[in-house]
Amino acid sequence: MGKPDTATFDRLVRLVAIDGYDARPTRSILEAFSGTEMATIPVGTADDLTLAVQRARAAQTRWAATPPKERAKLLERFAALVFDHLDELMDIAQAETGKARAYAQEEVVDVALTARHYAKVGPKTLAARKVKGMIPVATDVRVRYQPKGVVGVISPWNYPVTLAASDAVAALMAGNAVVIKPDSQTPYCALAVAELLYEAGLAPELFAVVPGPGGVVGQALVATADYLMFTGSSQTGATLAEQAGRRLIGFSAELGGKNPMIVTKGADIDRAVEGAARACYSNSGQLCIAIERLYVEKPVADEFTRKFAAKVNSMKVGPDYGFDADMGSLASKAQVDAVDAHVTDAVAKGATVLAGGKKLPELGPFFYAPTVLSGVNEHMECFASETFGPLVSVYEVDSVDEAIKLANDTDYGLNASVFAGDAQEAREIGAQLRVGTVNINEGYAAAWGSTAAPMGGMGISGVGRRHGPEGLVKYCESQTIATQRFIGIDGIRGVPRKLFLKLVPLAMRATGLLPGR
Ligand code: NAP
């Protein structure tokens, strides 16, 4: 347990899908806790990416012909290997991102959960199925799934293990090859995933990792892949969606969020405080489903705010490769500056700092204190824009209806949380929220960790879903094979055509295909 050693990086760097990688220009990879270089990574080009896609396309034909049950066995082996290498994977995730170990564990476990889930349900979900045909009995219709081909994955730096792996395992289960462009800050997490997939038996061409700048390697991927899965900012997501649209390839994306939590007067306040602390500061708030807005009903607002501020002020923050810290570092200087800018702007315009509100350079260059603000209004940057850091604003509301209205008053629609008197009341509130996931008595993990259920965003928070059957079938082209038997569509031998045409609607009515008189 600790910062990965040089031998680990030397072993992993050999897995990049870049020919002659050791003679290429490199980029520094920083240990986020200290802000110092711990490794370098070769910088790929558009040609490297194009070659990786060509090789992936050639290998994919064989992979698509492998029975789904065999693909599932490989994913089972991969899930087991992830578990065997839990500590090493967490070390790499912490080193590249600066997150607390609890959140490194969260994402590594998510990889194993997702791989295992699709291994279990994949063969059945992908099996050809019979559906009702146009003419009962005479039209035999089967729906089957063909893989898209080469799925491109562009992944971000915040959850770099699971966002490299979990969309990929679904694409692989469906019979695709995957070419991935990991974020330039966190390529070793993707390479650590690649190593275990290869050890499980996957051909390297089927999960090719091409590090390099988004504007070069990412652009080459959207220009060549047969489908694009993107996780990152809404702005980049919109650009990529437009480009994918021009090529008429499928696209899905999980983007930003300005996620609300509602605490009603009947809620268990201590439980809500615990839930909020984890939901606002998981991975130092750099989580697309983290909570950034807290709406609390008036009768419990003082109690909640007092207890929440005390809890946040007592959080243990620090560079720790063990489980002792509640929160780690942010991932980069850019992130610290973005959070600081939101806090400075809000305070200058009259917001009150209830906890945190400052950089913590004594801990490391990218540390920022977990921060709670009150008195935030629409003139402040952090009111409506995603901070993507350890900053949350508390708002007192007069009623649940007001909380729902304010929670929905955003262009985003990713995740929400509800703490209420009882689960039924909370579910009814949840059903009125325009978000892809609602967590009750919890901030974000219950819905995210439930891999059988879809997860994704409404509005500018995303397109499509990961997890659930949706997260698998999106990587397929549905194909309908209809066989006409016994009687033709244009007539029955021996029956005059005029009579046949008169009989058709009657028969369709009789069989329930058309409405009766
Ligand atoms: P970003 O610019 O969207 O980057 C995410 C990924 O997209 C990286 O791999 C990046 O490559 C790549 N990329 C960037 N521009 C591209 C382009 N023109 N063509 C193809 N690929 C491109 O996000 P960011 O700047 O790292 O983070 C900014 C904000 O994004 C955050 O503050 C947050 O709002 C959001 N975000 C959301 C999530 C999430 O989980 N939904 C995750 C991370 C960030 P490079 O290696 O060149 O950067």
Coordinates of C-alpha atoms and ligand atoms in Angstrom, one line a residue:
M1 CA 0.0 0.0 0.0
G2 CA 1.6 3.3 -1.1
K3 CA 2.8 5.2 -4.1
P4 CA 3.4 2.7 -7.0
D5 CA 7.1 2.1 -7.6
T6 CA 9.1 2.7 -10.8
A7 CA 8.9 -1.0 -11.7
T8 CA 5.1 -0.8 -11.8
F9 CA 5.1 2.1 -14.3
D10 CA 7.9 0.5 -16.4
R11 CA 5.8 -2.7 -16.6
L12 CA 2.6 -0.9 -17.5
V13 CA 4.0 1.5 -20.0
R14 CA 4.9 -1.4 -22.3
L15 CA 1.1 -1.9 -22.8
V16 CA 0.5 1.3 -24.6
A17 CA -0.8 0.8 -28.2
I18 CA 1.9 2.9 -29.7
D19 CA 4.6 1.3 -31.9
G20 CA 8.1 2.3 -30.8
Y21 CA 6.6 3.9 -27.7
D22 CA 10.1 4.2 -26.0
A23 CA 11.3 6.6 -28.7
R24 CA 8.3 8.9 -28.5
P25 CA 8.0 12.3 -26.8
T26 CA 6.6 11.9 -23.3
R27 CA 4.4 13.8 -20.8
S28 CA 4.9 13.9 -17.1
I29 CA 2.6 12.1 -14.8
L30 CA 2.3 13.7 -11.4
E31 CA 1.6 12.1 -8.0
A32 CA -1.3 14.3 -7.1
F33 CA -0.6 14.3 -3.3
S34 CA 2.8 15.9 -3.8
G35 CA 2.5 17.4 -7.3
T36 CA 5.8 15.9 -8.3
E37 CA 6.6 13.7 -11.3
M38 CA 6.3 10.0 -10.6
A39 CA 6.4 8.6 -14.2
T40 CA 6.2 9.7 -17.8
I41 CA 3.9 8.5 -20.6
P42 CA 4.5 8.4 -24.3
V43 CA 2.3 10.8 -26.2
G44 CA 0.4 9.1 -29.0
T45 CA -0.6 10.6 -32.4
A46 CA -3.6 10.5 -34.7
D47 CA -1.7 7.8 -36.7
D48 CA -1.2 5.7 -33.6
L49 CA -4.9 5.9 -32.9
T50 CA -5.9 5.0 -36.5
L51 CA -3.6 2.0 -36.5
A52 CA -5.0 0.8 -33.2
V53 CA -8.5 1.1 -34.6
Q54 CA -7.5 -0.9 -37.8
R55 CA -5.9 -3.6 -35.6
A56 CA -9.0 -3.6 -33.3
R57 CA -11.3 -4.0 -36.3
A58 CA -9.3 -7.0 -37.6
A59 CA -9.4 -8.7 -34.2
Q60 CA -13.0 -7.9 -33.5
T61 CA -14.3 -10.3 -36.2
R62 CA -12.9 -13.3 -34.3
W63 CA -14.1 -11.9 -31.0
A64 CA -17.7 -11.4 -32.4
A65 CA -17.7 -15.0 -33.4
T66 CA -16.8 -16.1 -29.9
P67 CA -19.9 -17.4 -28.2
P68 CA -21.2 -14.9 -25.6
K69 CA -20.8 -17.5 -22.8
E70 CA -17.1 -17.6 -23.6
R71 CA -16.8 -13.8 -23.5
A72 CA -18.7 -13.9 -20.2
K73 CA -16.1 -16.4 -18.8
L74 CA -13.3 -14.0 -19.7
L75 CA -15.1 -11.1 -17.9
E76 CA -15.6 -13.3 -14.8
R77 CA -11.8 -14.0 -14.8
F78 CA -11.2 -10.3 -15.2
A79 CA -13.5 -9.5 -12.2
A80 CA -11.6 -12.0 -10.1
L81 CA -8.3 -10.6 -11.1
V82 CA -9.5 -7.0 -10.2
F83 CA -10.3 -8.3 -6.7
D84 CA -6.9 -10.1 -6.4
H85 CA -5.2 -6.8 -7.4
L86 CA -7.4 -4.4 -5.3
D87 CA -4.5 -2.8 -3.4
E88 CA -2.3 -2.2 -6.4
L89 CA -5.2 -0.7 -8.4
M90 CA -6.2 1.5 -5.5
D91 CA -2.5 2.7 -5.2
I92 CA -2.4 3.7 -8.9
A93 CA -5.8 5.4 -8.7
Q94 CA -4.8 7.4 -5.6
A95 CA -1.4 8.3 -7.0
E96 CA -2.8 9.7 -10.2
T97 CA -5.8 11.5 -8.7
G98 CA -5.0 12.2 -5.1
K99 CA -8.3 10.8 -3.9
A100 CA -8.9 9.2 -0.4
R101 CA -8.5 5.5 -0.4
A102 CA -12.2 4.9 0.3
Y103 CA -13.0 6.4 -3.1
A104 CA -10.2 4.5 -4.8
Q105 CA -11.8 1.3 -3.4
E106 CA -15.2 2.5 -4.5
E107 CA -14.2 2.7 -8.2
V108 CA -12.1 -0.4 -8.3
V109 CA -14.9 -2.4 -6.7
D110 CA -17.3 -0.9 -9.3
V111 CA -15.1 -2.4 -12.1
A112 CA -15.4 -5.9 -10.6
L113 CA -19.2 -5.4 -10.0
T114 CA -19.9 -4.2 -13.5
A115 CA -17.8 -7.0 -15.2
R116 CA -19.4 -9.6 -13.1
H117 CA -22.9 -8.2 -13.8
Y118 CA -22.5 -8.2 -17.5
A119 CA -20.9 -11.7 -17.4
K120 CA -24.0 -12.9 -15.6
V121 CA -26.7 -11.2 -17.6
G122 CA -24.9 -10.7 -20.9
P123 CA -25.5 -14.0 -22.7
K124 CA -29.2 -13.9 -22.0
T125 CA -29.6 -10.2 -22.8
L126 CA -27.8 -10.7 -26.1
A127 CA -29.6 -13.9 -27.1
A128 CA -31.8 -13.8 -30.2
R129 CA -35.5 -13.6 -29.2
K130 CA -38.8 -14.3 -31.1
V131 CA -41.4 -11.5 -31.3
K132 CA -44.9 -11.5 -32.7
G133 CA -44.9 -11.3 -36.5
M134 CA -47.1 -9.4 -38.9
I135 CA -49.2 -12.5 -39.7
P136 CA -49.4 -14.8 -36.7
V137 CA -47.8 -18.2 -37.3
A138 CA -47.0 -17.3 -40.9
T139 CA -44.5 -14.5 -40.2
D140 CA -41.7 -15.8 -37.9
V141 CA -39.7 -12.9 -36.5
R142 CA -36.5 -13.0 -34.6
V143 CA -34.5 -10.1 -33.2
R144 CA -30.8 -10.5 -32.8
Y145 CA -27.9 -8.3 -31.8
Q146 CA -24.8 -7.6 -33.8
P147 CA -21.9 -5.8 -32.2
K148 CA -21.2 -2.2 -33.5
G149 CA -17.6 -3.1 -34.3
V150 CA -15.0 -0.8 -32.7
V151 CA -16.2 1.2 -29.7
G152 CA -14.2 4.3 -28.9
V153 CA -14.0 5.3 -25.2
I154 CA -12.8 8.7 -24.1
S155 CA -12.4 8.7 -20.4
P156 CA -11.7 11.4 -17.8
W157 CA -9.3 11.8 -14.8
N158 CA -11.7 11.7 -11.9
Y159 CA -12.6 8.0 -11.7
P160 CA -9.9 6.8 -14.2
V161 CA -10.1 3.1 -13.3
T162 CA -13.8 2.5 -13.6
L163 CA -14.5 5.0 -16.3
A164 CA -11.8 3.2 -18.4
A165 CA -13.1 -0.2 -17.6
S166 CA -16.8 -0.4 -16.9
D167 CA -18.1 1.0 -20.2
A168 CA -15.5 -1.2 -22.0
V169 CA -16.5 -4.4 -20.3
A170 CA -20.1 -3.9 -21.6
A171 CA -18.8 -3.2 -25.1
L172 CA -16.6 -6.3 -25.0
M173 CA -19.4 -8.5 -23.7
A174 CA -21.5 -7.4 -26.7
G175 CA -18.7 -8.6 -29.0
N176 CA -17.0 -5.3 -29.8
A177 CA -13.3 -4.2 -29.7
V178 CA -12.5 -1.2 -27.6
V179 CA -10.0 1.5 -28.3
I180 CA -9.6 3.9 -25.4
K181 CA -8.1 7.3 -25.1
P182 CA -7.6 7.9 -21.4
D183 CA -7.3 11.3 -19.9
S184 CA -3.7 12.7 -20.2
Q185 CA -3.4 13.0 -16.4
T186 CA -4.3 9.4 -15.6
P187 CA -3.2 6.9 -18.3
Y188 CA -1.7 4.4 -15.9
C189 CA -5.1 3.5 -14.4
A190 CA -6.3 2.5 -17.9
L191 CA -3.1 0.5 -18.5
A192 CA -3.6 -1.3 -15.2
V193 CA -7.0 -2.3 -16.4
A194 CA -5.6 -3.4 -19.7
E195 CA -3.0 -5.6 -18.0
L196 CA -5.7 -7.5 -16.1
L197 CA -7.9 -7.9 -19.2
Y198 CA -4.9 -9.4 -21.1
E199 CA -4.2 -11.6 -18.2
A200 CA -7.8 -12.8 -18.2
G201 CA -7.2 -13.9 -21.9
L202 CA -8.2 -10.9 -24.0
A203 CA -6.2 -10.2 -27.1
P204 CA -4.5 -6.8 -26.6
E205 CA -5.9 -5.4 -29.9
L206 CA -9.4 -5.8 -28.4
F207 CA -8.7 -3.3 -25.6
A208 CA -6.1 -0.9 -27.0
V209 CA -5.0 2.1 -24.8
V210 CA -3.7 5.1 -26.8
P211 CA -2.6 7.9 -24.5
G212 CA -2.4 11.4 -26.0
P213 CA -4.2 14.8 -26.2
G214 CA -7.9 14.8 -26.6
G215 CA -7.7 17.3 -29.4
V216 CA -5.5 14.9 -31.4
V217 CA -6.0 11.3 -30.3
G218 CA -9.6 11.8 -29.1
Q219 CA -10.4 13.6 -32.4
A220 CA -8.9 10.7 -34.4
L221 CA -11.1 8.3 -32.3
V222 CA -14.3 10.1 -33.1
A223 CA -13.3 10.1 -36.7
T224 CA -12.8 6.3 -37.0
A225 CA -14.7 4.4 -34.3
D226 CA -18.1 2.8 -34.9
Y227 CA -19.5 4.1 -31.7
L228 CA -18.3 6.6 -29.1
M229 CA -18.7 6.5 -25.3
F230 CA -17.5 9.7 -23.6
T231 CA -17.3 10.8 -20.0
G232 CA -16.3 14.3 -19.2
S233 CA -17.5 17.9 -19.5
S234 CA -20.8 18.9 -21.1
Q235 CA -18.8 21.2 -23.4
T236 CA -16.6 18.5 -24.8
G237 CA -19.5 16.2 -24.9
A238 CA -21.5 18.6 -27.1
T239 CA -18.6 18.9 -29.5
L240 CA -18.2 15.1 -29.7
A241 CA -21.9 14.5 -30.1
E242 CA -22.0 16.9 -33.1
Q243 CA -19.0 15.1 -34.7
A244 CA -20.5 11.7 -34.0
G245 CA -23.8 13.0 -35.5
R246 CA -22.1 14.0 -38.7
R247 CA -20.6 10.5 -39.1
L248 CA -24.0 9.0 -38.1
I249 CA -22.4 6.8 -35.5
G250 CA -23.9 6.1 -32.1
F251 CA -22.9 8.2 -29.2
S252 CA -23.5 8.2 -25.4
A253 CA -22.0 10.4 -22.8
E254 CA -22.1 11.0 -19.1
L255 CA -21.4 14.6 -18.4
G256 CA -21.5 17.2 -15.6
G257 CA -24.1 17.7 -12.9
K258 CA -25.3 20.2 -10.3
N259 CA -26.8 17.6 -8.1
P260 CA -29.3 18.4 -5.4
M261 CA -30.1 16.8 -2.1
I262 CA -33.5 17.4 -0.4
V263 CA -33.8 17.0 3.4
T264 CA -37.4 17.1 4.6
K265 CA -38.6 18.0 8.1
G266 CA -39.3 14.3 8.8
A267 CA -35.8 13.1 7.9
D268 CA -33.4 11.5 10.4
I269 CA -31.1 14.5 10.5
D270 CA -28.0 12.7 11.8
R271 CA -28.3 10.2 9.0
A272 CA -28.8 13.0 6.4
V273 CA -25.7 14.8 7.8
E274 CA -23.6 11.6 7.4
G275 CA -25.0 11.0 3.9
A276 CA -24.4 14.6 2.8
A277 CA -20.8 14.6 4.0
R278 CA -19.9 11.6 1.9
A279 CA -22.0 12.7 -1.1
C280 CA -20.5 16.2 -1.3
Y281 CA -16.9 15.3 -0.7
S282 CA -16.5 11.8 -2.3
N283 CA -13.3 12.1 -4.4
S284 CA -13.0 15.7 -3.1
G285 CA -16.3 16.5 -4.9
Q286 CA -14.8 15.6 -8.3
L287 CA -17.5 13.2 -9.1
C288 CA -20.2 13.8 -11.7
I289 CA -22.9 12.5 -9.3
A290 CA -21.6 14.4 -6.2
I291 CA -24.0 16.7 -4.4
E292 CA -23.5 20.5 -4.7
R293 CA -26.9 21.8 -3.6
L294 CA -28.6 21.1 -0.2
Y295 CA -32.3 22.0 0.1
V296 CA -33.4 21.7 3.8
E297 CA -36.9 22.2 5.1
K298 CA -37.2 25.2 7.4
P299 CA -38.1 23.4 10.7
V300 CA -34.9 21.3 10.5
A301 CA -32.6 23.7 8.6
D302 CA -30.8 25.1 11.7
E303 CA -30.2 21.7 13.2
F304 CA -29.0 20.2 9.9
T305 CA -26.7 23.1 9.0
R306 CA -25.1 23.3 12.4
K307 CA -24.5 19.5 12.6
F308 CA -23.3 19.4 8.9
A309 CA -20.9 22.3 9.3
A310 CA -19.5 20.7 12.5
K311 CA -19.1 17.3 10.7
V312 CA -17.3 18.9 7.7
N313 CA -15.0 21.0 10.0
S314 CA -14.0 17.7 11.7
M315 CA -13.2 15.8 8.5
K316 CA -9.7 14.4 8.3
V317 CA -8.0 15.7 5.1
G318 CA -4.6 14.6 4.0
P319 CA -2.3 12.6 1.7
D320 CA -2.9 9.1 2.9
Y321 CA -2.5 5.8 1.1
G322 CA -4.4 4.1 4.0
F323 CA -8.1 4.5 5.0
D324 CA -7.5 7.2 7.6
A325 CA -8.3 10.3 5.6
D326 CA -11.9 11.3 4.9
M327 CA -10.8 13.4 1.9
G328 CA -7.7 13.6 -0.1
S329 CA -6.3 16.1 -2.6
L330 CA -7.9 17.5 -5.7
A331 CA -6.5 16.1 -9.0
S332 CA -4.6 19.2 -10.3
K333 CA -3.9 22.9 -10.0
A334 CA -6.6 23.6 -12.5
Q335 CA -9.1 22.0 -10.2
V336 CA -7.9 23.9 -7.1
D337 CA -8.1 27.2 -9.0
A338 CA -11.6 26.4 -10.3
V339 CA -12.9 25.7 -6.7
D340 CA -11.1 28.7 -5.3
A341 CA -12.6 31.0 -8.0
H342 CA -16.1 29.8 -7.1
V343 CA -15.5 30.4 -3.4
T344 CA -13.8 33.8 -3.8
D345 CA -16.6 35.0 -6.1
A346 CA -19.4 33.8 -3.8
V347 CA -17.8 35.3 -0.7
A348 CA -17.2 38.6 -2.5
K349 CA -20.9 38.7 -3.3
G350 CA -22.0 38.1 0.2
A351 CA -22.0 34.3 0.8
T352 CA -21.1 33.0 4.3
V353 CA -18.4 30.3 4.8
L354 CA -19.7 27.7 7.3
A355 CA -16.7 25.4 6.8
G356 CA -13.5 25.4 4.8
G357 CA -13.2 28.0 2.2
K358 CA -9.4 27.9 1.7
K359 CA -6.5 26.1 0.0
L360 CA -4.5 23.8 2.2
P361 CA -0.9 24.1 0.7
E362 CA 0.6 22.7 3.9
L363 CA -0.8 19.3 3.0
G364 CA 0.1 19.4 -0.7
P365 CA -0.2 21.7 -3.8
F366 CA -3.7 20.5 -4.8
F367 CA -5.5 20.3 -1.4
Y368 CA -8.6 22.4 -0.7
A369 CA -10.6 22.3 2.4
P370 CA -14.1 20.8 2.3
T371 CA -16.3 23.8 2.1
V372 CA -19.9 24.7 3.0
L373 CA -21.5 28.0 2.0
S374 CA -24.8 29.6 2.9
G375 CA -26.4 32.7 1.5
V376 CA -25.6 31.7 -2.1
N377 CA -27.7 33.4 -4.8
E378 CA -28.1 33.5 -8.5
H379 CA -25.5 36.2 -9.0
M380 CA -22.8 33.9 -7.8
E381 CA -20.9 31.5 -10.1
C382 CA -21.4 28.4 -7.9
F383 CA -25.2 28.9 -7.8
A384 CA -25.9 27.2 -11.1
S385 CA -22.5 26.2 -12.6
E386 CA -20.9 22.9 -11.6
T387 CA -17.9 23.4 -9.4
F388 CA -16.6 19.8 -9.6
G389 CA -14.9 20.2 -6.2
P390 CA -15.4 20.1 -2.5
L391 CA -18.0 22.9 -2.4
V392 CA -21.6 22.7 -1.4
S393 CA -24.3 25.4 -0.8
V394 CA -27.1 25.0 1.8
Y395 CA -30.5 26.6 1.1
E396 CA -33.4 26.7 3.6
V397 CA -36.8 26.0 1.9
D398 CA -40.4 26.6 3.1
S399 CA -41.8 23.3 1.7
V400 CA -41.0 20.1 -0.2
D401 CA -42.7 21.6 -3.3
E402 CA -40.3 24.5 -3.2
A403 CA -37.3 22.1 -2.8
I404 CA -38.5 20.1 -5.9
K405 CA -38.9 23.3 -7.9
L406 CA -35.4 24.6 -7.0
A407 CA -33.8 21.2 -7.5
N408 CA -35.3 21.0 -11.0
D409 CA -34.3 24.6 -11.8
T410 CA -31.1 23.7 -13.7
D411 CA -30.0 22.6 -17.2
Y412 CA -28.4 19.6 -15.6
G413 CA -30.2 16.4 -14.6
L414 CA -27.8 13.7 -13.4
N415 CA -28.3 12.6 -9.8
A416 CA -30.4 13.6 -6.8
S417 CA -30.7 12.5 -3.2
V418 CA -33.6 12.6 -0.8
F419 CA -33.7 12.2 2.9
A420 CA -37.3 12.2 4.1
G421 CA -39.5 10.8 6.9
D422 CA -40.3 7.6 5.1
A423 CA -39.2 5.8 1.9
Q424 CA -42.6 6.2 0.2
E425 CA -42.6 10.0 0.7
A426 CA -38.9 10.1 -0.6
R427 CA -39.8 8.0 -3.7
E428 CA -42.7 10.3 -4.5
I429 CA -40.3 13.3 -4.3
G430 CA -37.8 11.4 -6.4
A431 CA -40.4 10.7 -9.1
Q432 CA -40.9 14.5 -9.6
L433 CA -37.2 15.2 -10.1
R434 CA -35.8 15.5 -13.6
V435 CA -32.6 13.4 -13.0
G436 CA -31.4 10.1 -14.2
T437 CA -30.8 8.6 -10.7
V438 CA -32.4 9.3 -7.3
N439 CA -30.8 8.0 -4.2
I440 CA -32.9 7.7 -1.0
N441 CA -31.2 7.7 2.4
E442 CA -28.0 7.9 0.5
G443 CA -26.2 10.5 -1.7
Y444 CA -25.1 8.6 -4.8
A445 CA -23.7 5.1 -4.3
A446 CA -26.9 3.1 -4.1
A447 CA -28.0 3.9 -7.7
W448 CA -24.4 3.9 -9.1
G449 CA -23.5 0.5 -7.5
S450 CA -26.7 -1.1 -8.7
T451 CA -25.3 -2.2 -12.0
A452 CA -28.6 -3.9 -13.1
A453 CA -30.2 -0.4 -13.3
P454 CA -29.5 2.2 -15.9
M455 CA -27.5 5.3 -14.9
G456 CA -27.0 8.5 -16.8
G457 CA -28.2 12.1 -17.2
M458 CA -31.1 14.2 -18.5
G459 CA -30.6 17.6 -20.0
I460 CA -27.0 18.7 -20.4
S461 CA -25.9 15.9 -18.1
G462 CA -25.7 13.2 -20.8
V463 CA -27.0 11.1 -23.6
G464 CA -27.8 7.4 -23.2
R465 CA -27.2 5.3 -20.2
R466 CA -24.5 3.0 -18.7
H467 CA -25.4 -0.1 -16.6
G468 CA -28.6 -2.1 -16.9
P469 CA -29.7 -3.7 -20.2
E470 CA -29.5 -0.2 -21.9
G471 CA -25.7 -0.1 -21.1
L472 CA -25.2 -3.3 -23.0
V473 CA -27.6 -3.1 -25.9
K474 CA -26.4 0.4 -26.9
Y475 CA -23.2 -1.3 -28.1
C476 CA -25.2 -3.4 -30.6
E477 CA -27.1 -3.0 -33.8
S478 CA -30.5 -4.7 -33.5
Q479 CA -31.3 -6.8 -36.5
T480 CA -34.7 -8.2 -37.4
I481 CA -34.9 -11.4 -39.3
A482 CA -38.5 -12.1 -40.6
T483 CA -39.3 -15.3 -42.3
Q484 CA -42.6 -15.5 -44.3
R485 CA -44.0 -19.0 -44.2
F486 CA -47.1 -20.9 -45.5
I487 CA -48.7 -17.9 -47.1
G488 CA -47.2 -15.0 -49.0
I489 CA -47.7 -11.3 -48.3
D490 CA -49.1 -10.8 -51.8
G491 CA -51.6 -13.7 -51.9
I492 CA -52.5 -17.3 -51.2
R493 CA -52.2 -19.7 -54.1
G494 CA -55.6 -20.6 -55.5
V495 CA -57.4 -17.6 -53.9
P496 CA -58.3 -14.7 -56.3
R497 CA -56.1 -11.7 -55.5
K498 CA -59.1 -9.3 -55.1
L499 CA -60.7 -11.6 -52.6
F500 CA -57.3 -12.0 -50.8
L501 CA -56.9 -8.3 -50.5
K502 CA -60.4 -7.9 -49.0
L503 CA -59.7 -10.7 -46.5
V504 CA -56.3 -9.3 -45.2
P505 CA -57.7 -6.5 -43.0
L506 CA -60.5 -8.9 -41.7
A507 CA -57.9 -11.5 -40.8
M508 CA -55.7 -8.8 -39.1
R509 CA -58.7 -7.7 -37.1
A510 CA -59.6 -11.3 -36.1
T511 CA -56.1 -11.9 -34.9
G512 CA -56.0 -8.6 -32.9
L513 CA -53.3 -6.9 -35.1
L514 CA -55.8 -4.2 -36.1
P515 CA -58.5 -2.8 -33.9
G516 CA -62.0 -4.3 -34.3
R517 CA -65.1 -2.3 -35.4
Ligands
NAP1 P1 -12.9 17.3 -20.6 O1 -12.2 18.4 -21.3 O2 -14.2 17.0 -21.1 O3 -11.9 16.0 -20.8 C1 -12.4 14.7 -20.6 C2 -11.7 13.8 -21.7 O4 -12.0 14.3 -23.0 C3 -10.2 13.8 -21.6 O5 -9.8 12.5 -21.9 C4 -9.8 14.8 -22.6 O6 -8.5 14.6 -23.1 C5 -10.8 14.5 -23.7 N1 -11.0 15.6 -24.6 C6 -11.0 16.9 -24.3 N2 -11.2 17.6 -25.4 C7 -11.4 16.8 -26.4 C8 -11.7 16.9 -27.8 N3 -11.8 18.1 -28.4 N4 -11.8 15.8 -28.6 C9 -11.7 14.6 -28.0 N5 -11.4 14.4 -26.7 C10 -11.3 15.5 -25.9 O7 -12.9 17.5 -19.1 P2 -11.8 18.2 -18.2 O8 -11.4 19.5 -18.7 O9 -10.8 17.2 -17.8 O10 -12.7 18.5 -16.9 C11 -13.5 19.7 -16.9 C12 -14.9 19.4 -16.4 O11 -15.5 18.2 -17.0 C13 -15.0 19.2 -14.9 O12 -14.9 20.4 -14.2 C14 -16.4 18.5 -14.9 O13 -17.4 19.5 -15.0 C15 -16.4 17.7 -16.1 N6 -16.0 16.3 -15.8 C16 -17.0 15.4 -15.6 C17 -16.7 14.1 -15.4 C18 -17.8 13.0 -15.2 O14 -17.5 12.0 -14.6 N7 -19.0 13.2 -15.8 C19 -15.4 13.7 -15.3 C20 -14.4 14.6 -15.5 C21 -14.7 15.9 -15.8 P3 -7.2 15.2 -22.5 O15 -6.4 14.1 -22.1 O16 -6.5 16.0 -23.6 O17 -7.6 16.1 -21.4

